[in-house]
PDB file of C-alpha atoms in Angstrom:
ATOM      1  CA  UNK A 385     -21.762 -16.454   5.279  1.00  0.00           C
ATOM      2  CA  UNK A 386     -25.339 -16.197   6.861  1.00  0.00           C
ATOM      3  CA  UNK A 387     -28.488 -14.150   5.189  1.00  0.00           C
ATOM      4  CA  UNK A 388     -31.739 -13.292   7.392  1.00  0.00           C
ATOM      5  CA  UNK A 389     -34.695 -13.706   5.335  1.00  0.00           C
ATOM      6  CA  UNK A 390     -37.864 -11.795   6.709  1.00  0.00           C
ATOM      7  CA  UNK A 391     -40.449 -14.450   5.869  1.00  0.00           C
ATOM      8  CA  UNK A 392     -43.806 -14.566   7.867  1.00  0.00           C
ATOM      9  CA  UNK A 393     -44.400 -16.115  10.194  1.00  0.00           C
ATOM     10  CA  UNK A 394     -40.779 -15.844  11.439  1.00  0.00           C
ATOM     11  CA  UNK A 395     -36.978 -15.105  10.963  1.00  0.00           C
ATOM     12  CA  UNK A 396     -35.543 -17.859   9.060  1.00  0.00           C
ATOM     13  CA  UNK A 397     -31.669 -18.015   8.358  1.00  0.00           C
ATOM     14  CA  UNK A 398     -29.867 -19.511   5.086  1.00  0.00           C
ATOM     15  CA  UNK A 399     -25.937 -19.760   4.952  1.00  0.00           C
ATOM     16  CA  UNK A 400     -24.822 -18.438   1.747  1.00  0.00           C
ATOM     17  CA  UNK A 401     -22.353 -20.684  -0.623  1.00  0.00           C
ATOM     18  CA  UNK A 402     -19.869 -19.549  -2.614  1.00  0.00           C
ATOM     19  CA  UNK A 403     -22.085 -20.501  -6.379  1.00  0.00           C
ATOM     20  CA  UNK A 404     -25.425 -20.454  -6.965  1.00  0.00           C
ATOM     21  CA  UNK A 405     -27.984 -21.894  -4.725  1.00  0.00           C
ATOM     22  CA  UNK A 406     -32.059 -21.815  -3.290  1.00  0.00           C
ATOM     23  CA  UNK A 407     -33.534 -21.677   0.056  1.00  0.00           C
ATOM     24  CA  UNK A 408     -36.861 -23.246  -0.033  1.00  0.00           C
ATOM     25  CA  UNK A 409     -39.690 -22.297   2.409  1.00  0.00           C
ATOM     26  CA  UNK A 410     -43.488 -23.588   2.750  1.00  0.00           C
ATOM     27  CA  UNK A 411     -44.956 -24.814  -0.920  1.00  0.00           C
ATOM     28  CA  UNK A 412     -41.656 -24.658  -2.642  1.00  0.00           C
ATOM     29  CA  UNK A 413     -41.303 -20.766  -2.374  1.00  0.00           C
ATOM     30  CA  UNK A 414     -37.478 -20.493  -3.698  1.00  0.00           C
ATOM     31  CA  UNK A 415     -35.224 -17.686  -3.290  1.00  0.00           C
ATOM     32  CA  UNK A 416     -32.182 -17.347  -5.644  1.00  0.00           C
ATOM     33  CA  UNK A 417     -28.708 -15.919  -4.917  1.00  0.00           C
ATOM     34  CA  UNK A 418     -25.710 -15.941  -6.737  1.00  0.00           C
ATOM     35  CA  UNK A 419     -22.335 -14.859  -5.616  1.00  0.00           C
ATOM     36  CA  UNK A 420     -18.511 -14.714  -6.848  1.00  0.00           C
ATOM     37  CA  UNK A 421     -16.893 -18.181  -7.447  1.00  0.00           C
ATOM     38  CA  UNK A 422     -14.643 -18.619  -3.807  1.00  0.00           C
ATOM     39  CA  UNK A 423     -11.182 -18.629  -4.164  1.00  0.00           C
ATOM     40  CA  UNK A 424      -8.962 -21.708  -3.339  1.00  0.00           C
ATOM     41  CA  UNK A 425      -6.964 -22.048  -0.513  1.00  0.00           C
ATOM     42  CA  UNK A 426      -3.772 -22.599   0.106  1.00  0.00           C
ATOM     43  CA  UNK A 427      -4.609 -26.334   0.911  1.00  0.00           C
ATOM     44  CA  UNK A 428      -6.677 -26.653  -2.384  1.00  0.00           C
ATOM     45  CA  UNK A 429      -4.015 -25.183  -4.652  1.00  0.00           C
ATOM     46  CA  UNK A 430      -1.847 -27.531  -2.860  1.00  0.00           C
ATOM     47  CA  UNK A 431      -4.111 -30.258  -3.751  1.00  0.00           C
ATOM     48  CA  UNK A 432      -3.605 -29.140  -7.697  1.00  0.00           C
ATOM     49  CA  UNK A 433       0.107 -28.765  -7.398  1.00  0.00           C
ATOM     50  CA  UNK A 434       0.219 -32.831  -5.633  1.00  0.00           C
ATOM     51  CA  UNK A 435      -1.987 -34.183  -8.387  1.00  0.00           C
ATOM     52  CA  UNK A 436       0.579 -33.147 -11.345  1.00  0.00           C
ATOM     53  CA  UNK A 437       3.436 -34.333  -9.550  1.00  0.00           C
ATOM     54  CA  UNK A 438       1.862 -37.389  -9.051  1.00  0.00           C
ATOM     55  CA  UNK A 439       1.378 -37.312 -13.117  1.00  0.00           C
ATOM     56  CA  UNK A 440       4.919 -37.172 -13.765  1.00  0.00           C
ATOM     57  CA  UNK A 441       8.254 -38.358 -12.524  1.00  0.00           C
ATOM     58  CA  UNK A 442       9.449 -34.595 -13.453  1.00  0.00           C
ATOM     59  CA  UNK A 443      10.607 -32.030 -10.697  1.00  0.00           C
ATOM     60  CA  UNK A 444      10.980 -28.718 -12.385  1.00  0.00           C
ATOM     61  CA  UNK A 445      12.536 -25.520 -10.464  1.00  0.00           C
ATOM     62  CA  UNK A 446      11.744 -23.798 -14.568  1.00  0.00           C
ATOM     63  CA  UNK A 447       8.188 -22.976 -15.986  1.00  0.00           C
ATOM     64  CA  UNK A 448       7.528 -20.986 -19.823  1.00  0.00           C
ATOM     65  CA  UNK A 449       3.928 -20.220 -19.908  1.00  0.00           C
ATOM     66  CA  UNK A 450       3.545 -19.535 -23.880  1.00  0.00           C
ATOM     67  CA  UNK A 451       1.936 -16.657 -25.615  1.00  0.00           C
ATOM     68  CA  UNK A 452      -0.753 -16.856 -28.503  1.00  0.00           C
ATOM     69  CA  UNK A 453       1.210 -18.532 -31.830  1.00  0.00           C
ATOM     70  CA  UNK A 454       4.731 -19.767 -29.334  1.00  0.00           C
ATOM     71  CA  UNK A 455       3.420 -23.111 -27.870  1.00  0.00           C
ATOM     72  CA  UNK A 456       5.703 -24.615 -30.255  1.00  0.00           C
ATOM     73  CA  UNK A 457       8.434 -24.001 -27.971  1.00  0.00           C
ATOM     74  CA  UNK A 458       6.714 -26.901 -25.365  1.00  0.00           C
ATOM     75  CA  UNK A 459       6.726 -29.193 -28.616  1.00  0.00           C
ATOM     76  CA  UNK A 460      10.615 -29.160 -28.494  1.00  0.00           C
ATOM     77  CA  UNK A 461      10.574 -30.743 -24.941  1.00  0.00           C
ATOM     78  CA  UNK A 462      12.491 -34.016 -24.696  1.00  0.00           C
ATOM     79  CA  UNK A 463      11.052 -36.866 -22.015  1.00  0.00           C
ATOM     80  CA  UNK A 464       7.758 -35.179 -21.860  1.00  0.00           C
ATOM     81  CA  UNK A 465       4.668 -35.553 -19.862  1.00  0.00           C
ATOM     82  CA  UNK A 466       1.253 -33.755 -21.532  1.00  0.00           C
ATOM     83  CA  UNK A 467      -1.704 -32.746 -19.349  1.00  0.00           C
ATOM     84  CA  UNK A 468      -4.461 -31.488 -20.269  1.00  0.00           C
ATOM     85  CA  UNK A 469      -6.378 -28.693 -18.283  1.00  0.00           C
ATOM     86  CA  UNK A 470      -9.734 -30.896 -18.328  1.00  0.00           C
ATOM     87  CA  UNK A 471      -7.838 -33.743 -16.800  1.00  0.00           C
ATOM     88  CA  UNK A 472      -6.095 -31.644 -13.923  1.00  0.00           C
ATOM     89  CA  UNK A 473      -9.349 -30.832 -11.129  1.00  0.00           C
ATOM     90  CA  UNK A 474     -10.341 -27.213  -9.872  1.00  0.00           C
ATOM     91  CA  UNK A 475      -7.822 -25.723 -13.127  1.00  0.00           C
ATOM     92  CA  UNK A 476      -9.144 -22.835 -15.341  1.00  0.00           C
ATOM     93  CA  UNK A 477      -9.598 -23.735 -19.029  1.00  0.00           C
ATOM     94  CA  UNK A 478      -8.184 -22.234 -22.217  1.00  0.00           C
ATOM     95  CA  UNK A 479     -10.514 -21.133 -24.908  1.00  0.00           C
ATOM     96  CA  UNK A 480      -8.222 -19.058 -27.367  1.00  0.00           C
ATOM     97  CA  UNK A 481      -7.193 -20.009 -30.779  1.00  0.00           C
ATOM     98  CA  UNK A 482      -2.841 -20.598 -30.453  1.00  0.00           C
ATOM     99  CA  UNK A 483      -3.170 -21.893 -26.999  1.00  0.00           C
ATOM    100  CA  UNK A 484      -3.658 -25.819 -26.755  1.00  0.00           C
ATOM    101  CA  UNK A 485      -4.337 -26.115 -23.377  1.00  0.00           C
ATOM    102  CA  UNK A 486      -1.604 -28.300 -22.214  1.00  0.00           C
ATOM    103  CA  UNK A 487       0.848 -28.642 -19.099  1.00  0.00           C
ATOM    104  CA  UNK A 488       4.164 -30.313 -20.435  1.00  0.00           C
ATOM    105  CA  UNK A 489       6.482 -31.333 -18.231  1.00  0.00           C
ATOM    106  CA  UNK A 490      10.035 -32.905 -19.544  1.00  0.00           C
ATOM    107  CA  UNK A 491      13.408 -31.391 -20.475  1.00  0.00           C
ATOM    108  CA  UNK A 492      14.479 -28.415 -22.248  1.00  0.00           C
ATOM    109  CA  UNK A 493      18.076 -28.203 -23.317  1.00  0.00           C
ATOM    110  CA  UNK A 494      19.014 -30.552 -20.480  1.00  0.00           C
ATOM    111  CA  UNK A 495      16.848 -29.155 -17.345  1.00  0.00           C
ATOM    112  CA  UNK A 496      13.791 -29.823 -15.964  1.00  0.00           C
ATOM    113  CA  UNK A 497      10.567 -27.495 -17.255  1.00  0.00           C
ATOM    114  CA  UNK A 498       7.174 -27.215 -17.138  1.00  0.00           C
ATOM    115  CA  UNK A 499       5.573 -25.807 -19.873  1.00  0.00           C
ATOM    116  CA  UNK A 500       1.979 -23.936 -20.074  1.00  0.00           C
ATOM    117  CA  UNK A 501       0.729 -24.238 -23.307  1.00  0.00           C
ATOM    118  CA  UNK A 502      -1.963 -21.677 -23.303  1.00  0.00           C
ATOM    119  CA  UNK A 503      -2.411 -19.654 -20.527  1.00  0.00           C
ATOM    120  CA  UNK A 504      -5.844 -17.388 -19.387  1.00  0.00           C
ATOM    121  CA  UNK A 505      -6.950 -14.029 -20.098  1.00  0.00           C
ATOM    122  CA  UNK A 506      -9.269 -11.676 -18.319  1.00  0.00           C
ATOM    123  CA  UNK A 507     -11.680 -11.711 -21.418  1.00  0.00           C
ATOM    124  CA  UNK A 508     -12.325 -15.015 -21.090  1.00  0.00           C
ATOM    125  CA  UNK A 509     -14.468 -14.122 -18.082  1.00  0.00           C
ATOM    126  CA  UNK A 510     -11.341 -15.137 -15.825  1.00  0.00           C
ATOM    127  CA  UNK A 511     -10.813 -12.834 -12.321  1.00  0.00           C
ATOM    128  CA  UNK A 512      -7.047 -12.328 -12.338  1.00  0.00           C
ATOM    129  CA  UNK A 513      -6.860 -14.228  -9.463  1.00  0.00           C
ATOM    130  CA  UNK A 514      -7.908 -17.102 -11.543  1.00  0.00           C
ATOM    131  CA  UNK A 515      -5.401 -16.025 -14.455  1.00  0.00           C
ATOM    132  CA  UNK A 516      -2.266 -16.215 -12.070  1.00  0.00           C
ATOM    133  CA  UNK A 517      -3.599 -19.412 -10.290  1.00  0.00           C
ATOM    134  CA  UNK A 518      -1.022 -21.406 -12.019  1.00  0.00           C
ATOM    135  CA  UNK A 519       2.031 -19.543 -10.909  1.00  0.00           C
ATOM    136  CA  UNK A 520       0.803 -20.287  -7.206  1.00  0.00           C
ATOM    137  CA  UNK A 521       0.643 -23.982  -8.248  1.00  0.00           C
ATOM    138  CA  UNK A 522       4.014 -23.872  -9.836  1.00  0.00           C
ATOM    139  CA  UNK A 523       5.462 -22.230  -6.070  1.00  0.00           C
ATOM    140  CA  UNK A 524       4.167 -25.221  -4.759  1.00  0.00           C
ATOM    141  CA  UNK A 525       5.627 -27.050  -7.021  1.00  0.00           C
ATOM    142  CA  UNK A 526       8.966 -25.844  -5.985  1.00  0.00           C
ATOM    143  CA  UNK A 527       9.339 -23.587  -9.128  1.00  0.00           C
ATOM    144  CA  UNK A 528      12.105 -20.946  -8.544  1.00  0.00           C
ATOM    145  CA  UNK A 529      12.248 -18.968 -12.099  1.00  0.00           C
ATOM    146  CA  UNK A 530       9.200 -18.443 -14.756  1.00  0.00           C
ATOM    147  CA  UNK A 531       9.579 -17.532 -18.170  1.00  0.00           C
ATOM    148  CA  UNK A 532       6.483 -15.353 -19.967  1.00  0.00           C
ATOM    149  CA  UNK A 533       5.756 -15.270 -23.594  1.00  0.00           C
ATOM    150  CA  UNK A 534       3.184 -13.024 -25.106  1.00  0.00           C
ATOM    151  CA  UNK A 535       2.448 -11.755 -28.760  1.00  0.00           C
ATOM    152  CA  UNK A 536       2.391  -7.886 -28.068  1.00  0.00           C
ATOM    153  CA  UNK A 537       1.408  -4.816 -30.725  1.00  0.00           C
ATOM    154  CA  UNK A 538       3.832  -2.488 -31.268  1.00  0.00           C
ATOM    155  CA  UNK A 539       3.354   1.497 -29.599  1.00  0.00           C
ATOM    156  CA  UNK A 540       7.128   2.553 -30.094  1.00  0.00           C
ATOM    157  CA  UNK A 541       7.090   3.729 -33.882  1.00  0.00           C
ATOM    158  CA  UNK A 542      10.598   2.168 -33.590  1.00  0.00           C
ATOM    159  CA  UNK A 543       9.900  -1.547 -33.373  1.00  0.00           C
ATOM    160  CA  UNK A 544       9.470  -3.432 -35.914  1.00  0.00           C
ATOM    161  CA  UNK A 545       6.804  -6.692 -36.246  1.00  0.00           C
ATOM    162  CA  UNK A 546       8.940  -9.886 -35.567  1.00  0.00           C
ATOM    163  CA  UNK A 547      10.768  -7.911 -32.931  1.00  0.00           C
ATOM    164  CA  UNK A 548      11.406  -9.903 -29.756  1.00  0.00           C
ATOM    165  CA  UNK A 549      11.007  -7.232 -26.875  1.00  0.00           C
ATOM    166  CA  UNK A 550      12.776  -7.970 -23.424  1.00  0.00           C
ATOM    167  CA  UNK A 551      10.423  -6.751 -20.499  1.00  0.00           C
ATOM    168  CA  UNK A 552      12.322  -4.519 -17.930  1.00  0.00           C
ATOM    169  CA  UNK A 553       8.457  -3.308 -16.944  1.00  0.00           C
ATOM    170  CA  UNK A 554       4.587  -3.190 -17.311  1.00  0.00           C
ATOM    171  CA  UNK A 555       2.241  -1.003 -16.502  1.00  0.00           C
ATOM    172  CA  UNK A 556      -0.813  -2.515 -15.721  1.00  0.00           C
ATOM    173  CA  UNK A 557      -4.217  -0.431 -16.932  1.00  0.00           C
ATOM    174  CA  UNK A 558      -6.407  -3.185 -14.612  1.00  0.00           C
ATOM    175  CA  UNK A 559      -4.341  -2.337 -12.047  1.00  0.00           C
ATOM    176  CA  UNK A 560      -4.675   1.423 -11.929  1.00  0.00           C
ATOM    177  CA  UNK A 561      -8.273   0.826 -12.304  1.00  0.00           C
ATOM    178  CA  UNK A 562      -8.263  -1.353  -8.755  1.00  0.00           C
ATOM    179  CA  UNK A 563      -8.318  -5.071 -10.059  1.00  0.00           C
ATOM    180  CA  UNK A 564      -5.268  -6.941  -9.170  1.00  0.00           C
ATOM    181  CA  UNK A 565      -4.769 -10.649  -8.926  1.00  0.00           C
ATOM    182  CA  UNK A 566      -3.842 -10.053  -5.058  1.00  0.00           C
ATOM    183  CA  UNK A 567      -6.789  -7.897  -4.384  1.00  0.00           C
ATOM    184  CA  UNK A 568      -8.431  -9.867  -1.651  1.00  0.00           C
ATOM    185  CA  UNK A 569      -7.434 -11.762   1.281  1.00  0.00           C
ATOM    186  CA  UNK A 570      -3.765 -11.720   1.376  1.00  0.00           C
ATOM    187  CA  UNK A 571      -1.962 -15.956   1.866  1.00  0.00           C
ATOM    188  CA  UNK A 572       0.755 -15.159   4.134  1.00  0.00           C
ATOM    189  CA  UNK A 573       2.601 -18.745   3.140  1.00  0.00           C
ATOM    190  CA  UNK A 574       2.603 -17.009  -0.532  1.00  0.00           C
ATOM    191  CA  UNK A 575       3.922 -13.920   0.429  1.00  0.00           C
ATOM    192  CA  UNK A 576       3.649 -10.446   2.361  1.00  0.00           C
ATOM    193  CA  UNK A 577       0.030  -7.725   1.786  1.00  0.00           C
ATOM    194  CA  UNK A 578       1.871  -5.257   0.168  1.00  0.00           C
ATOM    195  CA  UNK A 579       4.737  -7.110  -2.018  1.00  0.00           C
ATOM    196  CA  UNK A 580       6.680  -4.555  -3.969  1.00  0.00           C
ATOM    197  CA  UNK A 581       7.255  -5.386  -7.848  1.00  0.00           C
ATOM    198  CA  UNK A 582       9.505  -2.308  -9.171  1.00  0.00           C
ATOM    199  CA  UNK A 583      12.026  -5.617  -9.755  1.00  0.00           C
ATOM    200  CA  UNK A 584       9.336  -7.713 -11.378  1.00  0.00           C
ATOM    201  CA  UNK A 585      11.809  -8.564 -14.326  1.00  0.00           C
ATOM    202  CA  UNK A 586      15.338  -9.940 -13.265  1.00  0.00           C
ATOM    203  CA  UNK A 587      17.828  -7.534 -14.518  1.00  0.00           C
ATOM    204  CA  UNK A 588      20.673 -10.740 -14.395  1.00  0.00           C
ATOM    205  CA  UNK A 589      18.309 -12.953 -16.687  1.00  0.00           C
ATOM    206  CA  UNK A 590      17.894  -9.811 -19.240  1.00  0.00           C
ATOM    207  CA  UNK A 591      21.488  -9.279 -19.513  1.00  0.00           C
ATOM    208  CA  UNK A 592      21.741 -13.085 -20.138  1.00  0.00           C
ATOM    209  CA  UNK A 593      19.074 -12.933 -22.850  1.00  0.00           C
ATOM    210  CA  UNK A 594      20.831  -9.919 -24.294  1.00  0.00           C
ATOM    211  CA  UNK A 595      24.351 -11.578 -24.235  1.00  0.00           C
ATOM    212  CA  UNK A 596      22.875 -15.079 -25.592  1.00  0.00           C
ATOM    213  CA  UNK A 597      20.611 -13.164 -28.704  1.00  0.00           C
ATOM    214  CA  UNK A 598      24.114 -11.159 -29.657  1.00  0.00           C
ATOM    215  CA  UNK A 599      26.017 -14.536 -29.598  1.00  0.00           C
ATOM    216  CA  UNK A 600      22.739 -16.031 -32.131  1.00  0.00           C
ATOM    217  CA  UNK A 601      23.054 -12.759 -34.389  1.00  0.00           C
ATOM    218  CA  UNK A 602      19.749 -11.640 -33.414  1.00  0.00           C
ATOM    219  CA  UNK A 603      20.915  -8.148 -31.704  1.00  0.00           C
ATOM    220  CA  UNK A 604      19.082  -6.713 -35.106  1.00  0.00           C
ATOM    221  CA  UNK A 605      15.489  -7.655 -34.031  1.00  0.00           C
ATOM    222  CA  UNK A 606      16.111  -7.482 -30.499  1.00  0.00           C
ATOM    223  CA  UNK A 607      14.534  -4.542 -28.145  1.00  0.00           C
ATOM    224  CA  UNK A 608      13.720  -3.455 -24.405  1.00  0.00           C
ATOM    225  CA  UNK A 609      11.204  -2.180 -23.155  1.00  0.00           C
ATOM    226  CA  UNK A 610       7.574  -1.276 -20.934  1.00  0.00           C
ATOM    227  CA  UNK A 611       4.654  -3.703 -21.434  1.00  0.00           C
ATOM    228  CA  UNK A 612       0.994  -2.209 -21.454  1.00  0.00           C
ATOM    229  CA  UNK A 613      -1.596  -4.863 -20.183  1.00  0.00           C
ATOM    230  CA  UNK A 614      -4.995  -3.841 -21.122  1.00  0.00           C
ATOM    231  CA  UNK A 615      -8.186  -6.013 -20.294  1.00  0.00           C
ATOM    232  CA  UNK A 616      -9.572  -7.119 -23.872  1.00  0.00           C
ATOM    233  CA  UNK A 617     -10.834  -9.010 -26.151  1.00  0.00           C
ATOM    234  CA  UNK A 618     -11.068  -5.692 -28.187  1.00  0.00           C
ATOM    235  CA  UNK A 619      -7.946  -4.521 -29.602  1.00  0.00           C
ATOM    236  CA  UNK A 620      -6.871  -0.721 -28.823  1.00  0.00           C
ATOM    237  CA  UNK A 621      -8.832   2.296 -30.316  1.00  0.00           C
ATOM    238  CA  UNK A 622      -6.552   4.960 -31.845  1.00  0.00           C
ATOM    239  CA  UNK A 623      -6.740   7.483 -29.124  1.00  0.00           C
ATOM    240  CA  UNK A 624      -6.390   4.500 -26.496  1.00  0.00           C
ATOM    241  CA  UNK A 625      -2.657   3.909 -28.281  1.00  0.00           C
ATOM    242  CA  UNK A 626      -1.610   7.360 -28.433  1.00  0.00           C
ATOM    243  CA  UNK A 627      -2.706   7.666 -24.653  1.00  0.00           C
ATOM    244  CA  UNK A 628      -0.503   4.492 -23.850  1.00  0.00           C
ATOM    245  CA  UNK A 629       2.578   5.537 -25.914  1.00  0.00           C
ATOM    246  CA  UNK A 630       2.497   8.579 -23.960  1.00  0.00           C
ATOM    247  CA  UNK A 631       2.663   6.716 -20.456  1.00  0.00           C
ATOM    248  CA  UNK A 632       6.100   5.230 -21.633  1.00  0.00           C
ATOM    249  CA  UNK A 633       4.637   1.943 -22.817  1.00  0.00           C
ATOM    250  CA  UNK A 634       6.431   0.077 -25.649  1.00  0.00           C
ATOM    251  CA  UNK A 635       4.061  -2.708 -26.314  1.00  0.00           C
ATOM    252  CA  UNK A 636       0.121  -3.454 -25.348  1.00  0.00           C
ATOM    253  CA  UNK A 637      -1.082  -6.902 -25.272  1.00  0.00           C
ATOM    254  CA  UNK A 638      -3.967  -8.333 -23.058  1.00  0.00           C
ATOM    255  CA  UNK A 639      -1.927 -10.675 -20.396  1.00  0.00           C
ATOM    256  CA  UNK A 640       1.114 -11.483 -18.519  1.00  0.00           C
ATOM    257  CA  UNK A 641       1.072  -8.944 -16.066  1.00  0.00           C
ATOM    258  CA  UNK A 642      -1.450 -10.828 -13.724  1.00  0.00           C
ATOM    259  CA  UNK A 643       0.945 -14.115 -13.744  1.00  0.00           C
ATOM    260  CA  UNK A 644       4.368 -11.609 -12.965  1.00  0.00           C
ATOM    261  CA  UNK A 645       2.652 -10.037 -10.199  1.00  0.00           C
ATOM    262  CA  UNK A 646       1.618 -13.295  -8.439  1.00  0.00           C
ATOM    263  CA  UNK A 647       5.043 -14.946  -9.151  1.00  0.00           C
ATOM    264  CA  UNK A 648       7.000 -11.786  -7.407  1.00  0.00           C
ATOM    265  CA  UNK A 649       4.402 -12.309  -4.803  1.00  0.00           C
ATOM    266  CA  UNK A 650       5.743 -15.533  -3.656  1.00  0.00           C
ATOM    267  CA  UNK A 651       9.602 -14.917  -4.682  1.00  0.00           C
ATOM    268  CA  UNK A 652       9.843 -16.716  -7.903  1.00  0.00           C
ATOM    269  CA  UNK A 653      12.045 -14.637 -10.373  1.00  0.00           C
ATOM    270  CA  UNK A 654      10.742 -13.667 -13.700  1.00  0.00           C
ATOM    271  CA  UNK A 655      12.186 -13.217 -17.234  1.00  0.00           C
ATOM    272  CA  UNK A 656       9.454 -11.520 -19.732  1.00  0.00           C
ATOM    273  CA  UNK A 657       9.281 -11.041 -23.539  1.00  0.00           C
ATOM    274  CA  UNK A 658       7.090  -9.742 -26.149  1.00  0.00           C
ATOM    275  CA  UNK A 659       6.774 -11.032 -29.801  1.00  0.00           C
ATOM    276  CA  UNK A 660       6.133  -7.613 -31.890  1.00  0.00           C
ATOM    277  CA  UNK A 661       3.191  -9.169 -34.041  1.00  0.00           C
ATOM    278  CA  UNK A 662       1.708  -5.879 -35.400  1.00  0.00           C
ATOM    279  CA  UNK A 663       2.400  -2.565 -35.295  1.00  0.00           C
ATOM    280  CA  UNK A 664      -1.280  -0.727 -33.734  1.00  0.00           C
ATOM    281  CA  UNK A 665      -2.887   1.636 -35.224  1.00  0.00           C
ATOM    282  CA  UNK A 666      -2.223   5.322 -34.693  1.00  0.00           C
ATOM    283  CA  UNK A 667      -3.285   7.126 -37.693  1.00  0.00           C
ATOM    284  CA  UNK A 668      -7.113   7.891 -38.420  1.00  0.00           C
ATOM    285  CA  UNK A 669      -6.753   7.676 -42.428  1.00  0.00           C
ATOM    286  CA  UNK A 670      -4.869   4.225 -42.222  1.00  0.00           C
ATOM    287  CA  UNK A 671      -6.918   1.449 -43.658  1.00  0.00           C
ATOM    288  CA  UNK A 672      -4.740  -1.201 -41.493  1.00  0.00           C
ATOM    289  CA  UNK A 673      -6.731  -3.463 -39.185  1.00  0.00           C
ATOM    290  CA  UNK A 674      -5.291  -5.728 -36.704  1.00  0.00           C
ATOM    291  CA  UNK A 675      -6.849  -9.392 -35.614  1.00  0.00           C
ATOM    292  CA  UNK A 676      -6.008 -12.381 -34.313  1.00  0.00           C
ATOM    293  CA  UNK A 677      -5.028 -14.753 -37.142  1.00  0.00           C
ATOM    294  CA  UNK A 678      -2.174 -12.227 -38.086  1.00  0.00           C
ATOM    295  CA  UNK A 679      -1.207 -12.361 -34.240  1.00  0.00           C
ATOM    296  CA  UNK A 680      -1.188 -16.161 -34.887  1.00  0.00           C
ATOM    297  CA  UNK A 681       1.203 -15.771 -38.093  1.00  0.00           C
ATOM    298  CA  UNK A 682       3.947 -13.669 -36.885  1.00  0.00           C
ATOM    299  CA  UNK A 683       4.494 -16.104 -34.377  1.00  0.00           C
ATOM    300  CA  UNK A 684       5.108 -18.495 -36.184  1.00  0.00           C
ATOM    301  CA  UNK A 685       7.822 -16.840 -38.337  1.00  0.00           C
ATOM    302  CA  UNK A 686       9.162 -15.847 -35.282  1.00  0.00           C
ATOM    303  CA  UNK A 687       9.317 -18.842 -33.329  1.00  0.00           C
ATOM    304  CA  UNK A 688      11.967 -20.755 -34.155  1.00  0.00           C
ATOM    305  CA  UNK A 689      14.022 -18.079 -33.319  1.00  0.00           C
ATOM    306  CA  UNK A 690      12.435 -17.478 -30.053  1.00  0.00           C
ATOM    307  CA  UNK A 691      12.589 -21.460 -29.023  1.00  0.00           C
ATOM    308  CA  UNK A 692      16.290 -21.004 -29.505  1.00  0.00           C
ATOM    309  CA  UNK A 693      16.851 -17.950 -26.936  1.00  0.00           C
ATOM    310  CA  UNK A 694      14.662 -19.435 -24.317  1.00  0.00           C
ATOM    311  CA  UNK A 695      16.195 -23.141 -24.775  1.00  0.00           C
ATOM    312  CA  UNK A 696      19.948 -21.799 -24.399  1.00  0.00           C
ATOM    313  CA  UNK A 697      19.201 -19.157 -21.554  1.00  0.00           C
ATOM    314  CA  UNK A 698      17.895 -22.496 -20.053  1.00  0.00           C
ATOM    315  CA  UNK A 699      20.167 -24.562 -20.413  1.00  0.00           C
ATOM    316  CA  UNK A 700      22.564 -21.894 -19.012  1.00  0.00           C
ATOM    317  CA  UNK A 701      21.153 -21.674 -15.699  1.00  0.00           C
TER     318      UNK A 701
END
């Protein structure tokens, strides 16, 4: 993009780069500009994919994104190659406790997988396209099925802490406010300009989860419902929780939806589940508050059950 500056005695032309830069004229007169970070091209994302594949012998068809306190699933991956996010060129960094920040390749239930131990969130300062960037990398690596997990607060009063909710749909509050990971130029090689997401969460995978949950004796704490994504990092007010429940939400969290939208855009089928780590506060007289440590502790207690469920599902794909 060219910017024209009216400076005596002539009109000066400078090139706007997608970073902070300066234009200098005469004796060190500087004019500073700042633009939003440029989105990577299809070729840039291909380079990230090629880099990761060059670091491992594994060629996964299944990817798992682990939520807060749920990264232990990646620790049980066998014959693994782990790559820190800091080693991956042009890749975001995870800054949240409970997210190790590693890409783990290996075998889970006899199937080749890649697990993200740590995801990215808008409240870390990342735009939604960057939150969803790993999914596009997965697509170019050959991923066909994506498992997404998260820690969430229960809006539905019939849920209990420790329940596992199979995601059948979502409400994107950022999306309703005009923000979306697909906003901006559409790369047709990933998918169409206007993708449908009414079938975002694969019904066959949900049925498989219900069947396996029954086999494992998980029926008493397995639920199904609608996940609401909010921006964070502050937890929801009582009024906001009441509104989200009226809208049809069963659980609320600060992640997952951008990755799901990007996955469906490029034809990856999705299975999502939330671990209920707390009941949201709905009573103005309540003395209870929500904190991240509680989220992590609940994740530890239910981690084994979630690992069993995901492992058995992957083994049957």
